[in-house]
Coordinates of C-alpha atoms in Angstrom, one line a residue:
Chain F
X22 CA 60.5 86.6 111.0
X23 CA 56.5 86.4 110.4
X24 CA 56.2 90.3 111.0
X25 CA 59.0 91.1 108.5
X26 CA 57.2 88.9 105.9
X27 CA 54.0 90.6 106.7
X28 CA 55.3 94.1 106.2
X29 CA 57.0 93.1 102.9
X30 CA 53.7 91.5 101.8
X31 CA 51.5 94.6 102.9
X32 CA 54.0 97.0 100.7
X33 CA 53.9 94.9 97.7
X34 CA 50.1 94.6 97.7
X35 CA 48.8 97.8 99.1
X36 CA 51.7 100.1 97.8
X37 CA 51.6 102.4 100.6
X38 CA 53.1 105.9 100.1
X39 CA 53.6 107.3 103.6
X40 CA 55.0 105.4 106.7
X41 CA 55.4 106.3 110.3
X42 CA 57.8 104.5 112.4
X43 CA 57.3 104.7 116.2
X44 CA 60.8 104.2 117.9
X45 CA 64.3 105.4 116.8
X46 CA 66.2 102.4 117.9
X47 CA 68.0 99.7 116.0
X48 CA 65.0 98.1 114.3
X49 CA 63.5 101.7 113.7
X50 CA 66.4 103.0 112.0
X51 CA 66.9 100.1 110.0
X52 CA 63.2 100.0 108.9
X53 CA 63.5 103.8 108.0
X54 CA 66.7 103.0 105.8
X55 CA 64.8 100.0 104.0
X56 CA 61.5 101.9 103.5
X57 CA 63.3 105.0 101.9
X58 CA 65.0 102.8 99.7
X59 CA 61.5 101.1 98.7
X60 CA 60.4 104.8 97.9
X61 CA 58.3 105.6 100.9
X62 CA 58.0 108.7 102.6
X63 CA 59.0 108.1 106.1
X64 CA 58.5 110.0 109.5
X65 CA 60.3 108.6 112.7
X66 CA 58.8 109.4 116.0
X67 CA 61.1 109.1 119.0
X68 CA 60.0 109.4 122.6
X69 CA 63.5 110.4 123.8
X70 CA 65.2 113.7 123.0
X71 CA 67.6 112.2 120.4
X72 CA 67.5 109.0 118.1
X73 CA 69.6 105.9 119.1
X74 CA 69.4 106.2 122.9
X75 CA 72.0 103.4 123.2
X76 CA 74.6 106.0 122.2
X77 CA 75.5 109.3 123.8
X78 CA 73.0 112.0 122.4
X79 CA 76.1 114.0 120.7
X80 CA 76.7 110.7 118.5
X81 CA 72.7 110.1 118.2
X82 CA 72.6 113.7 116.6
X83 CA 75.0 112.4 113.8
X84 CA 72.6 109.6 113.0
X85 CA 69.6 112.0 113.2
X86 CA 71.5 114.3 110.6
X87 CA 72.0 111.3 108.3
X88 CA 68.3 110.3 108.5
X89 CA 67.4 114.1 107.5
X90 CA 69.9 114.0 104.6
X91 CA 68.2 111.0 103.2
X92 CA 64.7 112.6 103.5
X93 CA 63.3 110.9 106.8
X94 CA 61.4 113.3 108.8
X95 CA 62.4 112.7 112.4
X96 CA 60.5 114.0 115.3
X97 CA 62.1 113.7 118.7
X98 CA 60.4 114.1 122.1
X99 CA 57.2 112.5 120.5
X100 CA 55.2 110.6 122.9
X101 CA 52.6 108.7 120.7
X102 CA 49.2 108.8 122.3
X103 CA 46.9 107.4 119.5
X104 CA 46.7 105.7 116.1
X105 CA 43.2 106.5 114.5
X106 CA 41.9 105.3 111.4
X107 CA 40.3 108.3 109.3
X108 CA 38.7 106.6 106.2
X109 CA 41.8 104.9 104.8
X110 CA 44.5 107.2 106.5
X111 CA 46.3 106.3 109.8
X112 CA 46.4 109.2 111.9
X113 CA 49.2 109.1 114.6
X114 CA 48.7 111.7 117.4
X115 CA 51.4 112.7 119.8
X116 CA 51.0 114.3 123.5
X117 CA 52.2 117.7 122.0
X118 CA 49.6 117.7 119.5
X119 CA 51.4 116.7 116.5
X120 CA 49.3 114.6 113.9
X121 CA 51.1 112.6 111.1
X122 CA 48.9 110.7 108.6
X123 CA 50.3 107.7 107.0
X124 CA 49.5 104.5 105.0
X125 CA 51.4 102.2 107.3
X126 CA 52.7 102.3 110.9
X127 CA 55.3 100.4 112.3
X128 CA 55.9 100.0 116.1
X129 CA 59.4 99.4 117.0
X130 CA 59.5 100.5 120.7
X131 CA 61.5 97.7 122.3
X132 CA 61.2 94.0 123.3
X133 CA 59.7 92.1 125.9
X134 CA 60.5 88.4 126.8
X135 CA 57.6 85.9 126.0
X136 CA 57.6 83.9 129.2
X137 CA 54.3 82.2 129.4
X138 CA 55.5 78.8 128.9
X139 CA 58.4 79.1 131.2
X140 CA 56.1 80.4 134.1
X141 CA 53.7 77.5 133.5
X142 CA 56.8 75.1 134.0
X143 CA 57.5 76.8 137.3
X144 CA 60.5 78.6 135.9
X145 CA 61.6 81.8 137.9
X146 CA 61.8 85.1 136.1
X147 CA 64.8 87.5 136.7
X148 CA 66.1 90.6 135.3
X149 CA 63.6 92.4 133.1
X150 CA 61.1 89.6 133.6
X151 CA 63.1 87.4 131.5
X152 CA 63.8 83.6 132.2
X153 CA 66.1 83.5 135.3
X154 CA 69.4 81.5 134.5
X155 CA 72.6 80.9 135.8
X156 CA 75.8 81.5 133.9
X157 CA 75.7 77.9 133.0
X158 CA 72.1 78.7 131.3
X159 CA 70.4 76.2 133.8
X160 CA 67.0 77.5 135.2
X161 CA 65.8 76.9 138.5
X162 CA 63.9 73.7 137.2
X163 CA 66.2 70.6 136.9
X164 CA 66.9 69.6 133.4
X165 CA 65.6 72.7 131.8
X166 CA 68.3 75.4 130.6
X167 CA 67.4 78.5 128.5
X168 CA 69.1 80.9 126.2
X169 CA 68.3 83.6 123.9
X170 CA 66.1 86.7 123.7
X171 CA 63.9 85.5 126.4
X172 CA 66.4 85.2 129.1
X173 CA 68.6 87.4 131.4
X174 CA 72.0 88.0 130.5
X175 CA 75.2 88.1 132.6
X176 CA 77.0 91.6 132.2
X177 CA 80.6 91.2 132.3
X178 CA 81.4 94.7 133.6
X179 CA 78.4 95.1 135.7
X180 CA 78.8 91.7 137.2
X181 CA 75.0 91.2 137.4
X182 CA 72.3 89.9 135.2
X183 CA 70.6 92.5 133.0
X184 CA 67.9 92.2 130.3
X185 CA 69.7 92.9 126.9
X186 CA 68.5 90.7 124.1
X187 CA 71.2 90.6 121.3
X188 CA 71.8 88.1 118.5
X189 CA 75.4 87.4 119.4
X190 CA 74.6 87.1 123.0
X191 CA 71.8 84.4 122.1
X192 CA 74.2 82.4 119.8
X193 CA 76.8 82.2 122.7
X194 CA 74.1 81.4 125.3
X195 CA 72.6 78.6 123.2
X196 CA 76.1 76.9 122.7
X197 CA 76.9 77.1 126.5
X198 CA 73.2 75.5 127.2
X199 CA 73.7 72.8 124.7
X200 CA 77.0 71.9 125.8
X201 CA 75.8 71.8 129.4
X202 CA 72.7 69.6 128.3
X203 CA 75.2 67.0 127.2
X204 CA 76.9 67.0 130.5
X205 CA 79.3 70.0 129.9
X206 CA 80.4 72.5 132.6
X207 CA 80.7 75.7 130.6
X208 CA 79.9 79.1 132.0
X209 CA 78.7 82.1 129.7
X210 CA 81.3 84.7 130.1
X211 CA 79.2 87.6 129.9
X212 CA 77.9 90.4 127.5
X213 CA 79.6 93.7 127.1
X214 CA 76.7 95.1 125.3
X215 CA 78.7 95.3 122.0
X216 CA 76.4 96.6 119.2
X217 CA 76.5 98.0 115.8
X218 CA 73.8 99.4 113.3
X219 CA 74.2 100.7 109.6
X220 CA 71.7 103.5 109.0
X221 CA 72.0 104.6 105.2
X222 CA 75.7 105.6 104.8
X223 CA 76.7 105.7 108.4
X224 CA 77.7 103.0 110.9
X225 CA 77.2 103.4 114.7
X226 CA 78.7 100.9 117.3
X227 CA 79.3 100.8 120.9
X228 CA 80.6 98.4 123.5
X229 CA 80.6 98.5 127.4
X230 CA 79.0 101.4 129.7
X231 CA 78.0 104.8 128.4
X232 CA 78.9 107.4 131.1
X233 CA 75.5 107.5 132.7
X234 CA 75.4 103.6 133.0
X235 CA 78.9 103.6 134.6
X236 CA 77.9 106.2 137.1
X237 CA 74.8 104.4 137.8
X238 CA 76.8 101.4 138.5
X239 CA 79.1 103.2 141.2
X240 CA 81.9 103.9 138.7
X241 CA 83.6 107.2 138.5
X242 CA 83.2 107.5 134.8
X243 CA 85.2 110.3 132.7
X244 CA 84.3 110.4 128.9
X245 CA 86.0 112.3 126.1
X246 CA 85.3 112.3 122.3
X247 CA 87.8 112.8 119.3
X248 CA 86.9 113.1 115.6
X249 CA 89.8 112.0 113.4
X250 CA 90.5 110.3 110.1
X251 CA 90.0 106.5 109.6
X252 CA 93.4 106.4 107.7
X253 CA 96.1 108.8 106.6
X254 CA 94.6 111.6 104.8
X255 CA 97.2 111.8 102.3
X256 CA 95.9 108.5 100.9
X257 CA 92.7 109.2 98.8
X258 CA 89.4 108.4 100.4
X259 CA 90.0 109.3 104.1
X260 CA 86.8 109.7 106.2
X261 CA 86.0 111.3 109.6
X262 CA 85.5 109.0 112.5
X263 CA 84.0 110.1 115.7
X264 CA 85.2 108.0 118.8
X265 CA 84.1 108.6 122.3
X266 CA 85.7 106.6 125.2
X267 CA 84.7 106.2 128.9
X268 CA 87.1 105.2 131.5
X269 CA 87.0 105.0 135.5
X270 CA 88.8 108.2 136.8
X271 CA 90.0 106.4 139.8
X272 CA 91.4 103.1 138.3
X273 CA 92.1 104.2 134.9
X274 CA 90.1 101.2 133.6
X275 CA 88.3 101.0 130.2
X276 CA 84.5 101.3 130.5
X277 CA 82.9 101.6 127.3
X278 CA 83.7 103.2 123.9
X279 CA 81.4 104.6 120.9
X280 CA 82.2 105.2 117.4
X281 CA 80.4 106.6 114.5
X282 CA 81.7 106.7 111.0
X283 CA 80.8 106.4 107.3
X284 CA 80.0 102.7 106.1
X285 CA 83.3 100.9 105.0
X286 CA 85.6 102.6 107.5
X287 CA 86.0 99.5 109.9
X288 CA 83.8 101.2 112.4
X289 CA 82.3 97.8 113.5
X290 CA 85.6 95.9 113.9
X291 CA 87.4 99.0 115.5
X292 CA 84.8 98.7 118.4
X293 CA 85.8 95.0 118.5
X294 CA 89.3 95.9 119.4
X295 CA 87.8 97.9 122.3
X296 CA 85.4 95.0 123.1
X297 CA 88.5 92.6 123.3
X298 CA 90.2 95.1 125.6
X299 CA 87.1 95.4 127.7
X300 CA 86.9 91.7 127.9
X301 CA 90.4 91.7 129.5
X302 CA 89.7 94.5 131.9
X303 CA 92.5 96.7 130.3
X304 CA 93.0 100.3 131.4
X305 CA 92.6 102.9 128.9
X306 CA 96.1 103.9 129.1
X307 CA 97.3 100.4 128.1
X308 CA 95.5 100.4 124.7
X309 CA 98.7 102.2 123.6
X310 CA 100.4 98.9 124.0
X311 CA 98.3 96.9 121.5
X312 CA 100.2 95.9 118.3
X313 CA 97.6 96.9 115.8
X314 CA 97.7 96.8 112.1
X315 CA 98.7 99.8 109.9
X316 CA 98.9 100.7 106.3
X317 CA 98.1 104.4 105.2
X318 CA 95.0 103.3 103.1
X319 CA 93.5 101.8 106.2
X320 CA 94.7 103.3 109.5
X321 CA 97.5 105.3 111.1
X322 CA 100.5 104.2 113.0
X323 CA 98.4 104.8 116.1
X324 CA 94.8 103.5 115.2
X325 CA 92.1 105.9 115.9
X326 CA 91.0 103.8 118.9
X327 CA 94.5 104.4 120.5
X328 CA 94.4 108.1 119.7
X329 CA 91.1 108.6 121.6
X330 CA 92.7 106.4 124.4
X331 CA 95.7 108.8 124.6
X332 CA 93.5 111.9 124.6
X333 CA 91.5 110.4 127.5
X334 CA 94.8 110.0 129.3
X335 CA 96.0 113.6 128.7
X336 CA 92.5 115.0 129.7
X337 CA 92.5 112.9 132.9
X338 CA 96.0 114.3 133.7
X339 CA 94.8 117.8 133.1
X340 CA 91.8 117.3 135.1
X341 CA 93.9 116.1 138.1
X342 CA 96.4 119.0 137.9
Chain T
X1 CA 111.2 109.7 101.7
X2 CA 114.2 111.1 99.4
X3 CA 114.0 107.9 97.5
X4 CA 110.3 108.2 97.2
X5 CA 110.6 111.6 95.8
X6 CA 113.5 110.6 93.5
X7 CA 111.2 107.9 92.0
X8 CA 108.4 110.2 91.5
X9 CA 110.7 112.8 89.8
X10 CA 112.2 110.3 87.6
X11 CA 108.8 109.0 86.4
X12 CA 107.7 112.6 85.7
X13 CA 110.8 113.6 83.8
X14 CA 111.8 110.6 82.0
X15 CA 108.4 108.9 81.5
X16 CA 109.6 105.5 81.7
X17 CA 107.4 102.6 80.2
X18 CA 108.6 99.5 81.7
X19 CA 109.5 98.8 85.2
X20 CA 111.0 96.0 87.1
X21 CA 110.5 95.6 90.9
X22 CA 113.0 93.3 92.7
X23 CA 111.3 92.0 95.7
X24 CA 107.6 91.0 96.3
X25 CA 107.4 92.1 100.0
X26 CA 105.3 95.2 101.4
X27 CA 107.3 97.9 99.5
X28 CA 107.6 95.8 96.2
X29 CA 103.9 95.2 96.3
X30 CA 102.7 98.6 97.2
X31 CA 105.1 100.2 94.4
X32 CA 103.6 97.5 91.7
X33 CA 100.3 98.9 92.6
X34 CA 101.2 102.5 92.3
X35 CA 103.2 102.0 89.0
X36 CA 100.4 100.2 87.4
X37 CA 98.1 103.1 88.4
X38 CA 100.7 105.5 86.7
X39 CA 100.5 103.4 83.4
X40 CA 103.8 101.6 83.6
X41 CA 104.2 97.9 82.5
X42 CA 105.3 96.2 85.7
X43 CA 107.5 93.1 86.1
X44 CA 107.9 91.9 89.7
X45 CA 110.8 89.5 90.6
X46 CA 110.6 87.7 93.7
X47 CA 113.4 85.3 95.0
X48 CA 111.1 83.0 97.1
X49 CA 108.7 80.5 95.6
X50 CA 105.7 82.9 96.4
X51 CA 105.2 86.6 96.8
X52 CA 104.6 88.3 100.2
X53 CA 106.6 85.6 102.2
X54 CA 105.2 87.1 105.6
X55 CA 102.1 85.1 105.0
X56 CA 101.7 81.4 104.3
X57 CA 102.2 80.6 100.5
X58 CA 98.4 79.6 100.1
X59 CA 97.5 83.2 101.0
X60 CA 100.5 84.6 99.0
X61 CA 99.1 83.0 96.0
X62 CA 95.8 85.0 96.3
X63 CA 97.9 88.3 96.3
X64 CA 99.9 86.7 93.3
X65 CA 96.5 86.3 91.2
X66 CA 95.6 89.8 92.0
X67 CA 98.7 91.1 90.6
X68 CA 98.5 89.0 87.5
X69 CA 94.6 90.1 87.2
X70 CA 95.8 93.8 87.4
X71 CA 98.4 93.3 84.7
X72 CA 101.6 92.8 86.6
X73 CA 104.0 90.0 85.4
X74 CA 105.1 88.2 88.4
X75 CA 108.2 85.9 88.3
X76 CA 108.8 83.9 91.5
X77 CA 112.1 81.8 92.4
X78 CA 113.7 84.6 90.4
X79 CA 117.3 85.1 91.7
X80 CA 118.7 88.5 90.1
X81 CA 122.3 88.2 89.2
X82 CA 122.7 91.3 87.2
X83 CA 121.5 94.6 86.2
X84 CA 123.1 95.7 83.0
X85 CA 122.8 99.0 80.9
X86 CA 122.4 98.1 77.3
X87 CA 122.2 101.6 75.5
X88 CA 119.2 103.2 77.2
X89 CA 117.8 100.0 78.3
X90 CA 118.2 98.3 81.7
X91 CA 118.6 94.5 81.2
X92 CA 117.7 92.4 84.6
X93 CA 119.1 89.0 84.3
X94 CA 118.4 86.0 86.8
X95 CA 120.2 82.9 87.6
X96 CA 117.7 80.8 85.5
X97 CA 118.6 82.8 82.4
X98 CA 115.6 85.0 82.4
X99 CA 116.2 88.6 81.1
X100 CA 113.9 91.3 81.5
X101 CA 114.4 94.9 79.8
X102 CA 113.1 97.9 81.5
X103 CA 113.3 101.7 81.7
X104 CA 113.5 101.6 85.5
X105 CA 114.4 99.2 88.2
X106 CA 113.3 99.4 91.8
X107 CA 115.3 97.1 94.5
X108 CA 112.9 96.7 97.4
X109 CA 114.7 93.5 98.8
X110 CA 114.5 94.1 102.7
X111 CA 115.9 96.6 105.2
X112 CA 119.1 96.9 107.3
X113 CA 119.7 99.2 110.0
X114 CA 122.1 102.1 109.7
X115 CA 124.3 101.8 113.0
X116 CA 127.5 103.5 112.1
X117 CA 126.7 106.5 114.4
X118 CA 125.7 104.1 117.3
X119 CA 128.8 102.0 116.8
X120 CA 131.0 105.1 116.8
X121 CA 129.4 106.0 120.0
X122 CA 130.2 102.6 121.6
X123 CA 126.8 101.1 121.5
X124 CA 126.4 97.3 121.2
X125 CA 124.6 95.8 118.3
X126 CA 121.8 93.1 119.0
X127 CA 119.4 91.0 116.9
X128 CA 119.6 91.7 113.2
X129 CA 122.7 93.9 113.9
X130 CA 120.2 96.6 115.0
X131 CA 120.9 98.7 117.9
X132 CA 120.9 96.6 121.3
X133 CA 118.2 98.1 123.5
X134 CA 116.5 96.9 126.8
X135 CA 112.5 97.1 126.8
X136 CA 113.0 100.6 128.5
X137 CA 114.8 101.5 125.1
X138 CA 118.0 102.1 127.1
X139 CA 121.2 101.3 125.0
X140 CA 124.3 100.1 127.0
X141 CA 125.7 103.7 127.0
X142 CA 124.3 105.7 129.9
X143 CA 121.9 108.6 129.0
X144 CA 121.5 107.2 125.3
X145 CA 118.0 105.6 124.4
X146 CA 117.1 104.4 121.0
X147 CA 114.0 103.5 119.1
X148 CA 112.6 102.9 115.6
X149 CA 113.6 100.9 112.4
X150 CA 117.3 100.8 113.7
X151 CA 116.9 99.0 116.9
X152 CA 116.0 95.4 117.9
X153 CA 112.2 94.8 119.0
X154 CA 111.0 92.9 121.9
X155 CA 108.7 90.0 120.6
X156 CA 105.8 89.4 122.9
X157 CA 105.3 85.9 121.9
X158 CA 108.8 84.8 121.3
X159 CA 110.0 86.5 124.5
X160 CA 113.1 87.4 122.8
X161 CA 114.5 90.3 120.8
X162 CA 114.2 90.2 117.0
X163 CA 114.8 92.6 114.1
X164 CA 111.5 93.4 112.7
X165 CA 111.2 97.3 111.6
X166 CA 107.6 98.4 111.6
X167 CA 106.1 102.0 111.7
X168 CA 103.7 101.0 114.6
X169 CA 106.6 99.6 116.7
X170 CA 108.7 102.6 116.1
X171 CA 106.0 104.9 117.4
X172 CA 105.5 102.8 120.5
X173 CA 109.4 102.6 121.1
X174 CA 109.7 106.3 120.6
X175 CA 107.0 107.1 123.0
X176 CA 108.8 104.7 125.7
X177 CA 112.1 106.1 125.2
X178 CA 110.8 109.7 125.4
X179 CA 109.1 109.0 128.6
X180 CA 112.2 107.3 130.0
X181 CA 114.5 110.0 129.1
X182 CA 112.3 112.3 131.3
X183 CA 112.6 110.0 134.1
X184 CA 109.8 107.6 133.5
X185 CA 109.8 103.8 134.1
X186 CA 107.9 102.6 131.0
X187 CA 108.6 99.3 129.4
X188 CA 108.0 98.3 125.7
X189 CA 105.2 95.8 125.8
X190 CA 106.3 93.8 122.8
X191 CA 105.5 93.4 119.0
X192 CA 103.4 90.6 117.8
X193 CA 104.4 91.4 114.3
X194 CA 100.9 92.6 113.1
X195 CA 101.1 93.9 109.7
X196 CA 98.7 94.7 107.0
X197 CA 99.2 95.7 103.1
X198 CA 96.9 96.6 100.5
X199 CA 97.6 95.3 96.9
X200 CA 95.0 96.7 94.4
X201 CA 91.6 95.5 95.5
X202 CA 93.0 93.0 98.2
X203 CA 94.1 93.4 101.8
X204 CA 96.4 91.1 103.4
X205 CA 96.9 91.0 107.2
X206 CA 98.8 88.9 109.8
X207 CA 99.5 88.9 113.5
X208 CA 101.7 86.7 115.7
X209 CA 103.5 83.6 114.3
X210 CA 103.1 81.6 111.3
X211 CA 103.1 77.8 111.8
X212 CA 106.9 77.5 110.6
X213 CA 107.9 80.4 112.9
X214 CA 106.1 78.9 115.8
X215 CA 107.5 75.5 115.4
X216 CA 111.0 76.9 115.1
X217 CA 110.4 78.7 118.5
X218 CA 109.5 75.5 120.2
X219 CA 105.6 75.4 120.1
X220 CA 103.6 72.5 118.7
X221 CA 101.8 74.4 116.2
X222 CA 98.5 73.5 114.3
X223 CA 97.0 75.6 111.6
X224 CA 93.7 75.7 109.7
X225 CA 92.1 78.0 107.3
X226 CA 88.7 78.8 106.4
X227 CA 87.0 80.8 103.6
X228 CA 83.7 82.3 104.4
X229 CA 81.7 85.7 103.9
X230 CA 82.7 89.0 105.5
X231 CA 79.0 89.5 106.4
X232 CA 75.5 87.8 105.8
X233 CA 75.5 86.6 102.4
X234 CA 71.5 87.7 102.1
X235 CA 72.6 91.4 102.7
X236 CA 74.1 92.7 99.2
X237 CA 77.7 93.0 98.6
X238 CA 79.1 90.1 100.7
X239 CA 82.9 89.1 99.9
X240 CA 84.8 86.2 100.6
X241 CA 87.2 86.4 103.6
X242 CA 90.2 83.9 103.8
X243 CA 91.3 83.3 107.3
X244 CA 94.1 81.1 108.6
X245 CA 94.7 80.6 112.3
X246 CA 97.6 79.0 114.2
X247 CA 97.4 77.6 117.8
X248 CA 99.5 75.4 120.0
X249 CA 98.2 72.0 120.0
X250 CA 99.3 71.4 123.6
X251 CA 98.1 74.5 125.5
X252 CA 95.5 75.6 123.1
X253 CA 97.0 79.0 123.0
X254 CA 96.6 81.2 120.0
X255 CA 99.9 81.9 118.2
X256 CA 99.1 83.7 115.1
X257 CA 96.5 84.4 112.4
X258 CA 96.3 85.7 108.7
X259 CA 93.4 87.2 106.7
X260 CA 93.1 88.1 103.0
X261 CA 90.1 89.7 101.6
X262 CA 88.7 92.4 99.4
X263 CA 89.5 96.1 100.3
X264 CA 86.6 97.5 102.6
X265 CA 85.8 94.1 104.4
X266 CA 87.4 95.1 107.5
X267 CA 90.3 92.7 107.2
X268 CA 92.8 95.1 108.9
X269 CA 90.7 95.7 112.0
X270 CA 89.4 91.9 112.2
X271 CA 93.4 91.0 112.3
X272 CA 93.4 93.6 115.2
X273 CA 90.7 91.6 117.3
X274 CA 93.0 88.6 117.0
X275 CA 96.0 90.7 117.8
X276 CA 94.1 92.1 120.9
X277 CA 93.5 88.2 121.9
X278 CA 97.2 87.3 121.3
X279 CA 98.4 90.5 123.5
X280 CA 96.5 88.7 126.3
X281 CA 97.5 85.0 125.6
X282 CA 94.1 83.8 124.9
X283 CA 93.4 80.4 123.9
X284 CA 91.9 79.8 120.5
X285 CA 88.7 78.2 122.3
X286 CA 88.1 81.4 124.1
X287 CA 87.7 83.5 121.2
X288 CA 84.2 82.3 121.0
X289 CA 83.6 84.3 124.3
X290 CA 84.6 87.7 122.7
X291 CA 81.3 90.0 122.6
X292 CA 82.0 91.3 119.1
X293 CA 79.7 93.5 117.2
X294 CA 77.1 92.2 114.5
X295 CA 74.7 93.7 112.0
X296 CA 73.9 91.8 108.8
X297 CA 75.7 94.4 106.4
X298 CA 79.1 94.0 108.4
X299 CA 79.4 90.5 110.0
X300 CA 77.7 87.4 111.3
X301 CA 76.5 86.6 114.8
X302 CA 79.9 84.8 115.1
X303 CA 82.4 86.9 113.5
X304 CA 84.6 85.1 110.9
X305 CA 87.4 85.5 113.4
X306 CA 85.4 83.4 115.8
X307 CA 84.3 80.9 112.9
X308 CA 87.8 80.0 112.1
X309 CA 88.5 79.6 115.7
X310 CA 85.7 77.2 116.1
X311 CA 86.8 75.3 113.1
X312 CA 90.4 75.1 114.7
X313 CA 89.0 73.6 117.8
X314 CA 87.0 70.9 115.9
X315 CA 90.0 70.1 113.9
X316 CA 92.1 69.6 116.9
X317 CA 89.5 67.4 118.6
X318 CA 89.4 65.3 115.5
X319 CA 93.0 65.0 115.3
X320 CA 93.3 63.8 119.0
X321 CA 90.4 61.3 118.4

């Protein structure tokens, strides 16, 4: 919060014209959106080959195009080596020799847990060097519970602890810790890594595992994508939705999904249908059995999340044949 | 479809000025919306004490207010007794003595299955005098399957057949019937009665059982409602969502839910989160464990569907205390 207020204060007092943002993840993208709306020229530098690495690069590209359409200069594969002060200008230099001059630089290149207090108290660290907790949110030290961005998180599909700080998870963990501190017996039911971000006029959401993550975890993942309409195209205002679904080829189990679409096309609560399915370990094929809401201005008799699931089943059958 | 084209044709050729719609259900409300947009003066006559009887009257009232705000004259408790032709005027008279004069009258007072062909073929009728089918969509006559608005529907919560013609259900049943006709062994997994309608600027959705329906089915239902914001109020454009949740007091099991909110506040896919939970027989309390998507422009760290679930749990505890 302090850093956010400091940024706002700096912009109001110093009226910078050019900003460089290092990092094309959630924070970097949201800041690009905000700074463009405040009238700044924004350059976004991303180390990876595409922005928003929490999504598949094919979907990251859609966000990249939206940034470009709104006037953000995006440089991918940009490894920042130096931020130098040249008179009143900040010069950001990358390994490939690119130099960008700016009046302000924001670094949004990931999060690390602050654990000094915990370590001082004899609390062990776990995944990602975050505070080690059980699913009860108990630490190894009696009478000390921990929750939030500084602790490891039980992953419901991977069935192991990961470091994945998210606001929704922090709230759930805090509630479990609080109840158990008062004598409760609750366990955190695990994260699916469900996330969503709005970038200008687009919304990008995901839940579960991406193909690469699923393969690394020992699954036999198979992924397909589908572009379709958010609602019946004969009703005005239909917009394209881009959906991607990953399932286990052997068991047919749903492993993860991604959706990118325009703001106000129910992208984020559509990913939640898939999150609810993942929570229950559903198979991709069985998504067609869900009784989902339909009216022409808002969906189709098979919701797009069911259409992509059906396409997945057809593709798996063809692959086996 | 033919009737829909006939209505359109009549409006274009005869340019009626005043319309009466008999029935304040899905079709009646959608027609009121469409006719107002075409510039007609619309009077809606509903037999029940509130429009949209598929929702609780408290939520039906919100739709009623939206209709009134858009210029529709709504008369509830209106039992139509006669439609008379007076020169070129149509006079609609109700039991209470109300007379409404119009240039066109639409009757949208429910659906009845057309079963003559089935009866002629020796096929038995079941719930609501619709075609009797198994969950395989087989009729009692060998080699004849049936699906759609003319057949009875397996209700997943009631665990019995009902007559509830819906487009989503028809699609699911058709797929099951088709697969089984080709030698498959699939069973229709049941309807939850998930429905949504857009009426001018509002969207109203439901899934599962209402309190009255649940009580009639032998559950011990308890219902609460909550009005909250669709997303974080500090982010521009937050709108009120009205949520209602019904659970079984004894088992804690989720039985049904209703949501009313402005168009474009993800009402319909929010009801789908609850539909997915209902499909799996979740308890209301366990909705808090779902890992749902959050970003300030689109939700809160606890989605409104989780907020109303938490309120339900608190209310049940207070009621027991």
